[in-house]
Amino acid sequence: MAKSIYLDNSATTPLKKEVLDAMMPYLCEHYGNPSSIYKIGREAKAAVETAREKVAKAINADPKEIFFTGCGTEADNWAIKGIALAKEKKGKHIITSKIEHHAVLHTLESLEKQGYEVTYLEVDEYGKISLDDLRASIRPDTILITIMTANNEVGTIEPIAEIGAIAKEYGVLFHTDAVQAIGSINIDVKEMNIDLLSLSAHKFGGPKGVGAMFARRNVLPAVFMHGGAQERARRAGTENVSSIVGLGKAIELATNNLEEKSAKLCAMRDRLIKEIPEKIPFVKLNGHPIDRLPGNVNFSFNFIEGEALLLMLDLNGIAASSGSACTSGSLDPSHVLLALGLPHEIAHGSLRLSIGEINTSDDIDYVLEVLPNIVQRLRDMSPLYEKVSKELK
Amino acid sequence: MYSEKVMDHFANPRNVGEIEDANAVGEVGNAKCGDIMKIYMKIEDNIIKEVKFKTFGCGAAVATSSMATEMVKGKTIDDALKLTNKAVMEALDGLPPAKVHCSVLAEEAINAAIYDYYKRLGIEPPVEIKCSGCCSDCHKHD
Ligand SMILES: Cc1ncc(COP(=O)(O)O)c(C=O)c1O
């Protein structure tokens, strides 16, 4: 039988069976509108509130601090634009990093066009921001620091607790895009002094098209959707009840015995990180060697291009992703890899393998078996490799 | 996103390799942009007797190199110079809009190899040659 191995769990994850089971009754059976006062309406409302409690519990927040959204992107947009608007009297300066997801970067670019000023912190070769740079960037008119918890491409985990402490010290609000981090690493919004946080269900076994924003009590971003009284009248619109129930179930499952699951993923990750360079010359690990997401592996392979590599992997039944220009839809390779200081030609040859709960060590064996041949095949076709291979002979 | 023809030429590229005693070699593109095509030819009596390529680039870059070399093999230089990127695309049953530049690169690589052939002979290359292999002006990028 043809192999089919999914190693793109940072793009999305399959819906867990238990999550689907929890969602099903809220489609046809308990179809009431949560705003209605009769029984089936109240049932739907109760389901939404139970999900809110589960999300709150997963990050050590209060249920009143959780707002459901249509996706992770919406949570980022709301948190950032909402604070920009709510705090415009105090100032119009926001601090972020160069390696944020486009949901954050493009939102900030739109604010720049409206007269806000944004400082984009550099990252080091592993993708970490410098806390000294952060301190030095804070001004009297700084209203928000938004730094992602963990990067979606290279998996680097930022020093979130330290950033939270600095934000608190200077009295600046701190938002973090935790879309990749939830369900992978432990997050405690109280301990880490996080004021606002974004998350998305489909990254941890929940359905696509539902997310949540955490906003600490008394930290209220401006109303995002005007209309009815849903989400405390801040995000109007009849709730996506079944998906919200799915989000609640998924986050509960994903944050239960996190350590045990993460150890399993780390073992698979570390095998790839150790064995790929042993089997393939001219490779470079991208991202932090230690402070990285349990499922993230990102390598650059010299002399070859990422899209060709993805197509070859796909022909061999492996689904993965790349930061090459040809996959980013622009002329430039990924802004994250360039921010890490990679030259364009090395960034074009990047491969991200993101491991999830569905993967087994057999999958890793198979990747280690086919990847060296695929890379060699593409190198044998590459004029860049020609000179090197002649020197090797 | 790619046609079956493109996938076939990507998965089983024709004419990959080098020609040791090539008398025409053209290279276009640059690593920064993510694609380089290098074409080797052995030309005798104005006929392209042998043609091989090496490509660094995406699936479409490999497929267009493969198809373009197939289309000029055994042809006269004059016929090869008439090869357009459109013809290469059509032969591959089309390319996604973002990949059209790969077919342009393939056309240019053929041109650049023939340009090199004339240079080696010390003959002024004909004006029909659209690309010399010096691509900094066609492929602007910072
Ligand atoms: C870091 C990060 N932020 C935001 C998003 C957007 O999430 P969603 O797909 O739910 O809009 C993603 C997912 O691609 C992500 O990885």
Coordinates of C-alpha atoms and ligand atoms in Angstrom, one line a residue:
Chain A
M1 CA 0.0 0.0 0.0
A2 CA 1.2 3.5 -0.8
K3 CA 2.6 5.3 2.3
S4 CA 0.9 8.4 3.6
I5 CA 2.7 10.2 6.4
Y6 CA 1.6 13.5 7.6
L7 CA 4.4 15.7 9.0
D8 CA 2.8 19.1 8.7
N9 CA 1.1 19.3 12.1
S10 CA 2.0 22.9 12.5
A11 CA -0.2 23.7 9.5
T12 CA -3.1 21.9 11.0
T13 CA -4.0 18.6 12.8
P14 CA -6.7 16.0 12.2
L15 CA -9.8 16.4 14.4
K16 CA -9.6 13.9 17.3
K17 CA -12.4 11.4 17.4
E18 CA -13.3 12.3 21.0
V19 CA -13.6 15.9 19.8
L20 CA -15.9 15.0 17.0
D21 CA -18.1 13.0 19.3
A22 CA -18.4 16.0 21.7
M23 CA -19.3 18.3 18.8
M24 CA -21.9 16.1 17.0
P25 CA -24.8 16.6 19.4
Y26 CA -24.6 20.4 18.9
L27 CA -25.2 20.2 15.2
C28 CA -28.6 18.5 14.8
E29 CA -29.8 17.7 18.3
H30 CA -29.0 20.7 20.5
Y31 CA -29.4 23.2 17.8
G32 CA -30.7 26.0 19.9
N33 CA -29.4 29.6 19.7
P34 CA -27.4 30.2 22.9
S35 CA -29.2 33.6 23.3
S36 CA -32.7 32.0 23.5
I37 CA -34.2 31.5 26.9
Y38 CA -36.0 28.2 26.3
K39 CA -34.5 24.8 27.0
I40 CA -32.6 24.0 23.9
G41 CA -31.2 27.6 23.9
R42 CA -30.1 27.2 27.5
E43 CA -28.4 23.9 26.6
A44 CA -26.4 25.5 23.9
K45 CA -25.5 28.4 26.1
A46 CA -24.3 25.9 28.9
A47 CA -22.2 24.1 26.3
V48 CA -20.5 27.3 25.3
E49 CA -19.8 28.3 28.9
T50 CA -18.4 24.8 29.7
A51 CA -16.1 25.2 26.8
R52 CA -15.1 28.6 28.0
E53 CA -14.2 27.1 31.4
K54 CA -12.1 24.5 29.7
V55 CA -10.1 27.0 27.7
A56 CA -9.6 29.2 30.8
K57 CA -8.4 26.2 32.9
A58 CA -5.9 25.2 30.2
I59 CA -4.1 28.6 30.5
N60 CA -4.9 29.4 34.2
A61 CA -7.3 32.2 33.3
D62 CA -10.8 33.1 34.5
P63 CA -13.6 32.1 32.2
K64 CA -14.7 35.7 32.0
E65 CA -11.4 36.5 30.4
I66 CA -12.0 34.1 27.4
F67 CA -13.6 35.4 24.2
F68 CA -14.3 33.0 21.3
T69 CA -13.3 34.0 17.8
G70 CA -13.5 32.7 14.3
C71 CA -9.8 31.7 14.1
G72 CA -6.4 32.4 15.5
T73 CA -5.9 35.2 12.9
E74 CA -9.0 36.9 14.3
A75 CA -7.8 36.7 17.8
D76 CA -4.5 38.3 16.7
N77 CA -6.3 41.0 14.8
W78 CA -8.7 41.7 17.7
A79 CA -6.1 41.8 20.4
I80 CA -3.8 44.1 18.5
K81 CA -6.2 46.5 16.8
G82 CA -8.5 46.4 19.8
I83 CA -5.7 47.6 22.2
A84 CA -4.4 50.1 19.6
L85 CA -7.8 51.7 19.5
A86 CA -8.5 51.4 23.3
K87 CA -5.1 52.9 24.2
E88 CA -4.7 55.5 21.5
K89 CA -4.9 58.3 24.0
K90 CA -1.9 56.9 25.9
G91 CA 0.2 56.4 22.8
K92 CA 0.6 54.9 19.3
H93 CA 3.8 52.8 19.7
I94 CA 3.8 49.0 19.5
I95 CA 6.8 46.6 19.9
T96 CA 6.9 43.2 18.1
S97 CA 9.5 40.9 16.5
K98 CA 10.5 40.3 12.9
I99 CA 9.4 36.7 13.0
E100 CA 5.8 37.0 13.9
H101 CA 3.1 35.2 11.9
H102 CA 1.5 37.3 9.1
A103 CA -1.7 37.5 11.2
V104 CA 0.3 39.8 13.5
L105 CA 2.7 41.5 11.0
H106 CA 0.1 42.4 8.4
T107 CA -2.2 43.7 11.2
L108 CA 0.6 45.9 12.5
E109 CA 1.3 47.1 8.9
S110 CA -2.3 48.2 8.6
L111 CA -1.9 50.2 11.9
E112 CA 1.3 51.8 10.6
K113 CA -0.8 53.2 7.7
Q114 CA -3.1 54.7 10.3
G115 CA -0.3 56.6 12.1
Y116 CA 0.9 54.0 14.6
E117 CA 4.6 53.3 15.0
V118 CA 5.9 49.8 15.2
T119 CA 9.3 48.6 16.4
Y120 CA 10.3 45.3 14.9
L121 CA 12.8 43.6 17.2
E122 CA 15.6 41.6 15.6
V123 CA 16.2 38.0 16.5
D124 CA 19.4 36.1 16.9
E125 CA 20.5 33.3 14.7
Y126 CA 18.3 30.9 16.6
G127 CA 15.2 33.1 16.4
K128 CA 15.2 34.6 19.9
I129 CA 14.6 38.2 20.7
S130 CA 16.9 40.0 23.1
L131 CA 15.4 41.2 26.4
D132 CA 17.9 44.1 26.4
D133 CA 16.6 45.2 23.0
L134 CA 13.1 45.0 24.3
R135 CA 13.8 47.1 27.3
A136 CA 15.6 49.7 25.2
S137 CA 12.7 49.9 22.8
I138 CA 10.0 50.7 25.4
R139 CA 9.0 54.4 25.3
P140 CA 6.5 56.5 27.3
D141 CA 4.0 56.1 24.4
T142 CA 4.4 52.3 24.0
I143 CA 1.0 50.7 24.5
L144 CA 1.6 47.1 23.5
I145 CA 4.3 44.4 23.2
T146 CA 3.3 41.6 21.0
I147 CA 5.7 38.7 20.8
M148 CA 4.8 35.1 19.8
T149 CA 5.1 32.3 22.3
A150 CA 6.7 29.9 19.8
N151 CA 7.5 30.4 16.1
N152 CA 5.5 28.4 13.6
E153 CA 8.3 27.8 11.1
V154 CA 11.5 27.2 13.2
G155 CA 9.8 26.3 16.5
T156 CA 11.9 28.6 18.6
I157 CA 10.2 29.4 22.0
E158 CA 10.6 33.0 23.1
P159 CA 11.4 33.9 26.8
I160 CA 7.7 34.7 27.5
A161 CA 7.8 34.9 31.3
E162 CA 10.7 37.3 31.1
I163 CA 8.9 39.4 28.5
G164 CA 5.8 39.4 30.7
A165 CA 7.9 40.6 33.7
I166 CA 9.4 43.5 31.7
A167 CA 6.0 44.5 30.3
K168 CA 4.6 44.6 33.9
E169 CA 7.6 46.5 35.2
Y170 CA 7.1 49.2 32.5
G171 CA 3.3 49.2 32.7
V172 CA 2.9 48.1 29.0
L173 CA 0.4 45.5 27.9
F174 CA 1.7 42.2 26.6
H175 CA 0.0 40.1 23.9
T176 CA 1.3 36.7 22.8
D177 CA 0.3 34.7 19.7
A178 CA 0.3 31.2 21.3
V179 CA -1.3 29.5 18.3
Q180 CA 1.6 27.1 18.0
A181 CA 2.3 26.8 21.7
I182 CA -1.0 25.7 23.1
G183 CA -1.1 22.0 23.6
S184 CA 2.7 21.7 23.0
I185 CA 4.1 23.6 26.0
N186 CA 2.7 24.7 29.3
I187 CA 1.3 28.2 29.5
D188 CA 0.1 30.0 32.6
V189 CA -1.1 33.5 31.9
K190 CA -0.8 34.5 35.5
E191 CA 2.6 33.3 36.2
M192 CA 3.9 34.6 32.9
N193 CA 2.2 38.0 33.2
I194 CA 0.4 37.7 29.9
D195 CA -2.3 40.3 29.3
L196 CA -3.6 39.0 26.0
L197 CA -3.2 35.7 24.2
S198 CA -4.4 34.2 20.9
L199 CA -5.1 30.5 20.3
S200 CA -6.6 28.4 17.5
A201 CA -8.4 25.0 17.8
H202 CA -7.2 23.3 14.6
K203 CA -3.5 23.3 15.8
F204 CA -4.3 20.8 18.6
G205 CA -6.9 18.3 17.4
G206 CA -9.9 20.7 17.3
P207 CA -11.9 21.9 14.4
K208 CA -10.8 24.6 11.9
G209 CA -12.3 28.0 12.0
V210 CA -12.6 28.6 15.7
G211 CA -10.2 30.2 18.1
A212 CA -10.1 32.3 21.3
M213 CA -8.6 35.4 22.7
F214 CA -7.7 35.7 26.3
A215 CA -7.8 39.3 27.7
R216 CA -7.0 39.8 31.3
R217 CA -9.7 41.4 33.4
N218 CA -9.7 45.2 33.0
V219 CA -7.7 44.9 29.8
L220 CA -10.4 45.3 27.3
P221 CA -9.6 45.6 23.6
A222 CA -12.2 47.7 21.6
V223 CA -15.3 45.9 20.4
F224 CA -14.5 43.8 17.4
M225 CA -17.9 43.0 16.0
H226 CA -20.9 45.3 16.6
G227 CA -24.3 43.6 16.9
G228 CA -25.8 41.4 19.5
A229 CA -24.7 40.8 23.1
Q230 CA -22.6 37.7 22.4
E231 CA -19.1 37.5 24.0
R232 CA -20.1 40.2 26.4
A233 CA -21.2 42.4 23.5
R234 CA -17.6 42.6 22.2
R235 CA -17.7 40.0 19.5
A236 CA -21.3 39.9 18.3
G237 CA -22.7 37.1 16.2
T238 CA -24.5 33.8 17.0
E239 CA -21.9 31.5 18.4
N240 CA -20.4 28.6 16.4
V241 CA -21.6 26.3 19.1
S242 CA -20.4 22.9 17.9
S243 CA -17.0 24.3 17.0
I244 CA -16.7 26.0 20.4
V245 CA -17.6 22.8 22.1
G246 CA -14.9 21.1 19.9
L247 CA -12.3 23.8 21.0
G248 CA -13.1 23.1 24.6
K249 CA -12.8 19.4 24.3
A250 CA -9.6 19.6 22.2
I251 CA -7.8 22.0 24.6
E252 CA -8.7 19.8 27.5
L253 CA -7.3 16.7 25.8
A254 CA -4.3 18.6 24.5
T255 CA -3.3 20.0 27.9
N256 CA -3.9 16.8 29.8
N257 CA -0.6 15.0 30.7
L258 CA 1.3 17.4 28.5
E259 CA 4.6 16.3 29.8
E260 CA 4.2 12.7 28.7
K261 CA 3.0 13.6 25.2
S262 CA 5.7 16.2 24.8
A263 CA 8.4 13.7 25.8
K264 CA 7.2 11.4 23.0
L265 CA 7.3 14.1 20.4
C266 CA 10.7 15.4 21.6
A267 CA 12.1 11.9 21.2
M268 CA 11.0 11.7 17.6
R269 CA 12.1 15.3 16.9
D270 CA 15.5 14.7 18.4
R271 CA 16.1 11.6 16.4
L272 CA 15.5 13.6 13.2
I273 CA 17.7 16.4 14.4
K274 CA 20.5 14.0 15.2
E275 CA 20.2 11.6 12.3
I276 CA 19.4 13.9 9.3
P277 CA 22.9 15.6 9.5
E278 CA 24.5 12.2 10.0
K279 CA 22.9 10.9 6.8
I280 CA 23.0 14.0 4.7
P281 CA 26.0 16.4 4.3
F282 CA 25.6 20.2 3.8
V283 CA 22.6 20.7 6.0
K284 CA 21.8 23.3 8.7
L285 CA 19.3 23.1 11.5
N286 CA 17.2 26.2 11.7
G287 CA 15.8 27.4 15.0
H288 CA 16.9 27.0 18.6
P289 CA 18.7 23.7 19.5
I290 CA 17.0 23.4 22.9
D291 CA 14.2 26.0 23.3
R292 CA 12.0 24.7 20.5
L293 CA 8.6 23.2 20.1
P294 CA 8.5 19.4 20.8
G295 CA 7.3 18.6 17.3
N296 CA 9.4 21.1 15.2
V297 CA 12.2 20.0 12.9
N298 CA 13.5 22.6 10.3
F299 CA 16.5 22.0 8.2
S300 CA 18.0 23.8 5.2
F301 CA 19.6 21.6 2.5
N302 CA 22.2 23.4 0.5
F303 CA 22.1 23.4 -3.4
I304 CA 18.4 22.4 -3.6
E305 CA 15.0 24.3 -3.6
G306 CA 12.3 23.6 -1.1
E307 CA 9.3 23.3 -3.4
A308 CA 11.0 20.6 -5.5
L309 CA 11.9 18.8 -2.2
L310 CA 8.2 19.0 -1.1
L311 CA 7.0 17.6 -4.4
M312 CA 9.5 14.7 -4.2
L313 CA 8.4 14.0 -0.6
D314 CA 4.8 14.1 -1.7
L315 CA 5.5 11.6 -4.5
N316 CA 6.9 9.4 -1.7
G317 CA 3.8 9.9 0.5
I318 CA 5.2 12.4 2.9
A319 CA 3.4 15.7 3.6
A320 CA 5.7 18.6 4.8
S321 CA 6.3 22.3 4.3
S322 CA 9.0 24.7 3.3
G323 CA 9.9 28.4 3.6
S324 CA 11.0 28.7 -0.1
A325 CA 9.8 31.5 -2.2
C326 CA 7.9 29.1 -4.4
T327 CA 5.8 28.0 -1.5
S328 CA 5.4 31.4 0.0
G329 CA 3.7 32.8 -3.1
S330 CA 6.2 35.6 -3.4
L331 CA 9.7 36.2 -4.8
D332 CA 11.2 36.1 -1.4
P333 CA 11.7 33.1 0.9
S334 CA 10.2 33.1 4.4
H335 CA 10.7 36.3 6.4
V336 CA 11.4 34.2 9.4
L337 CA 14.4 32.4 7.8
L338 CA 15.7 35.7 6.5
A339 CA 15.4 37.3 10.0
L340 CA 17.5 34.5 11.3
G341 CA 20.2 35.6 8.9
L342 CA 20.0 32.9 6.4
P343 CA 21.1 33.8 2.9
H344 CA 18.3 33.6 0.3
E345 CA 19.7 30.5 -1.4
I346 CA 19.8 28.6 1.9
A347 CA 16.4 29.8 2.9
H348 CA 15.0 28.5 -0.4
G349 CA 16.1 25.1 0.5
S350 CA 14.4 24.8 3.8
L351 CA 12.1 21.9 5.0
R352 CA 9.8 21.9 8.0
L353 CA 8.7 18.5 9.4
S354 CA 6.2 19.1 12.2
I355 CA 5.5 16.0 14.3
G356 CA 2.2 15.5 16.0
E357 CA 0.3 13.0 18.2
I358 CA -0.6 11.0 15.1
N359 CA 3.0 10.2 14.3
T360 CA 4.9 7.1 15.3
S361 CA 8.6 6.1 15.3
D362 CA 7.9 4.1 12.1
D363 CA 7.1 7.4 10.4
I364 CA 10.5 8.8 11.5
D365 CA 12.2 5.6 10.2
Y366 CA 10.6 6.1 6.8
V367 CA 11.6 9.7 6.6
L368 CA 15.2 8.8 7.4
E369 CA 15.1 6.1 4.8
V370 CA 13.8 8.2 1.9
L371 CA 14.9 11.7 2.6
P372 CA 18.7 11.2 1.9
N373 CA 17.9 9.7 -1.6
I374 CA 15.5 12.5 -2.4
V375 CA 18.0 15.2 -1.4
Q376 CA 20.8 13.4 -3.4
R377 CA 18.6 13.1 -6.4
L378 CA 17.8 16.8 -6.5
R379 CA 21.4 17.7 -5.8
D380 CA 22.5 15.5 -8.7
M381 CA 20.2 17.7 -10.8
S382 CA 21.5 21.0 -9.4
P383 CA 24.2 23.1 -11.1
L384 CA 25.1 24.5 -7.6
Y385 CA 26.1 21.0 -6.5
E386 CA 28.2 20.4 -9.6
K387 CA 31.3 22.2 -8.4
V388 CA 31.1 20.7 -4.9
S389 CA 30.7 17.2 -6.1
K390 CA 33.7 17.6 -8.4
E391 CA 35.8 18.8 -5.5
L392 CA 34.6 15.8 -3.4
K393 CA 35.8 13.4 -6.1
Chain B
M1 CA -1.7 22.8 -9.0
Y2 CA 0.6 21.3 -11.6
S3 CA -0.6 19.4 -14.7
E4 CA 0.1 15.7 -15.1
K5 CA 2.7 16.5 -17.8
V6 CA 4.5 18.9 -15.5
M7 CA 4.6 16.3 -12.7
D8 CA 5.8 13.7 -15.2
H9 CA 8.7 15.9 -16.4
F10 CA 9.5 16.7 -12.8
A11 CA 9.4 13.2 -11.5
N12 CA 11.1 11.7 -14.6
P13 CA 13.1 14.6 -16.1
R14 CA 14.5 14.0 -19.5
N15 CA 18.1 14.9 -20.4
V16 CA 19.4 15.6 -16.9
G17 CA 23.2 15.8 -16.7
E18 CA 26.3 17.4 -18.2
I19 CA 28.1 17.0 -21.5
E20 CA 31.8 16.7 -20.9
D21 CA 32.8 18.0 -24.4
A22 CA 29.9 20.4 -24.8
N23 CA 30.6 23.2 -27.3
A24 CA 27.7 25.4 -26.0
V25 CA 26.9 26.1 -22.3
G26 CA 24.3 28.6 -21.0
E27 CA 23.4 29.4 -17.5
V28 CA 20.6 31.7 -16.4
G29 CA 18.8 32.7 -13.2
N30 CA 20.4 33.1 -9.8
A31 CA 20.5 31.3 -6.5
K32 CA 19.1 34.3 -4.6
C33 CA 15.8 34.1 -6.6
G34 CA 15.7 30.3 -6.1
D35 CA 16.2 29.1 -9.7
I36 CA 19.2 28.5 -11.9
M37 CA 19.2 26.6 -15.2
K38 CA 22.3 25.4 -16.9
I39 CA 22.1 23.9 -20.4
Y40 CA 24.8 22.0 -22.2
M41 CA 24.8 21.4 -25.9
K42 CA 26.9 19.5 -28.5
I43 CA 26.3 21.3 -31.8
E44 CA 27.5 19.8 -35.1
D45 CA 26.7 21.2 -38.6
N46 CA 24.2 23.7 -37.0
I47 CA 22.3 20.8 -35.5
I48 CA 21.8 20.3 -31.7
K49 CA 23.1 16.7 -31.5
E50 CA 23.0 16.4 -27.8
V51 CA 21.5 18.5 -25.0
K52 CA 21.5 18.1 -21.2
F53 CA 20.5 20.3 -18.3
K54 CA 21.1 20.9 -14.6
T55 CA 18.5 22.9 -12.7
F56 CA 18.3 24.3 -9.2
G57 CA 14.7 25.3 -8.7
C58 CA 11.1 24.4 -8.1
G59 CA 9.1 21.7 -9.8
A60 CA 8.1 23.9 -12.7
A61 CA 11.8 24.9 -13.2
V62 CA 12.8 21.3 -13.5
A63 CA 9.8 20.4 -15.8
T64 CA 10.3 23.4 -18.1
S65 CA 14.1 22.5 -18.4
S66 CA 13.2 19.0 -19.2
M67 CA 10.6 19.9 -21.8
A68 CA 12.7 22.6 -23.4
T69 CA 15.6 20.3 -23.9
E70 CA 13.3 17.7 -25.5
M71 CA 11.9 20.3 -27.8
V72 CA 15.3 21.5 -29.2
K73 CA 17.0 18.1 -29.4
G74 CA 18.0 17.3 -33.0
K75 CA 16.8 20.7 -34.2
T76 CA 18.8 23.3 -36.1
I77 CA 20.1 26.3 -34.2
D78 CA 17.7 28.5 -36.0
D79 CA 14.7 26.4 -35.1
A80 CA 15.9 26.2 -31.5
L81 CA 16.1 30.0 -31.3
K82 CA 12.4 30.1 -32.4
L83 CA 11.4 28.2 -29.2
T84 CA 9.2 30.4 -27.1
N85 CA 8.3 30.1 -23.4
K86 CA 4.7 29.9 -24.6
A87 CA 5.4 26.8 -26.6
V88 CA 7.1 25.2 -23.6
M89 CA 4.2 26.0 -21.4
E90 CA 1.7 24.6 -24.0
A91 CA 3.7 21.4 -24.3
L92 CA 3.4 21.0 -20.6
D93 CA -0.4 21.6 -20.6
G94 CA 0.1 24.9 -18.9
L95 CA 1.7 26.3 -15.8
P96 CA 0.3 28.1 -12.8
P97 CA 0.6 31.9 -13.2
A98 CA 3.3 32.2 -10.6
K99 CA 5.4 29.8 -12.5
V100 CA 5.3 31.3 -15.9
H101 CA 8.8 32.8 -15.2
C102 CA 10.2 29.3 -15.2
S103 CA 9.3 28.8 -18.8
V104 CA 10.8 32.2 -19.6
L105 CA 14.0 31.0 -17.9
A106 CA 14.0 27.8 -20.0
E107 CA 13.7 29.8 -23.2
E108 CA 16.5 32.1 -22.0
A109 CA 18.7 29.1 -21.1
I110 CA 18.5 27.7 -24.6
N111 CA 19.3 31.2 -26.0
A112 CA 22.2 31.6 -23.7
A113 CA 23.7 28.3 -24.7
I114 CA 23.5 29.2 -28.4
Y115 CA 25.0 32.6 -27.6
D116 CA 27.9 30.8 -26.0
Y117 CA 28.3 28.7 -29.1
Y118 CA 28.7 31.7 -31.3
K119 CA 31.1 33.3 -28.9
R120 CA 33.3 30.3 -28.8
L121 CA 33.5 30.3 -32.6
G122 CA 34.4 34.0 -32.5
I123 CA 31.3 34.8 -34.5
E124 CA 29.0 37.7 -33.7
P125 CA 25.8 36.1 -32.3
P126 CA 22.6 36.7 -34.4
V127 CA 20.3 39.4 -33.2
E128 CA 17.5 37.0 -32.6
I129 CA 19.2 35.8 -29.4
K130 CA 17.1 37.3 -26.7
C131 CA 19.2 36.4 -23.7
S132 CA 23.0 36.3 -23.3
G133 CA 22.9 34.5 -19.9
C134 CA 23.6 37.7 -18.1
C135 CA 20.3 38.0 -16.3
S136 CA 20.8 40.8 -13.8
D137 CA 18.7 43.0 -16.0
C138 CA 15.8 40.6 -16.6
H139 CA 15.6 39.2 -13.0
K140 CA 15.6 42.3 -10.8
H141 CA 15.6 41.5 -7.1
D142 CA 17.0 42.9 -3.9
Ligands
LIG1 C1 1.8 31.5 14.9 C2 0.4 31.5 14.2 N1 -0.4 32.5 14.4 C3 -1.6 32.5 13.8 C4 -2.0 31.5 13.0 C5 -3.4 31.6 12.3 O1 -4.3 30.8 12.9 P1 -5.7 30.5 12.1 O2 -5.3 29.5 11.0 O3 -6.6 29.8 13.1 O4 -6.2 31.7 11.6 C6 -1.2 30.4 12.8 C7 -1.6 29.3 11.9 O5 -1.2 29.2 10.7 C8 0.1 30.4 13.4 O6 0.9 29.4 13.2

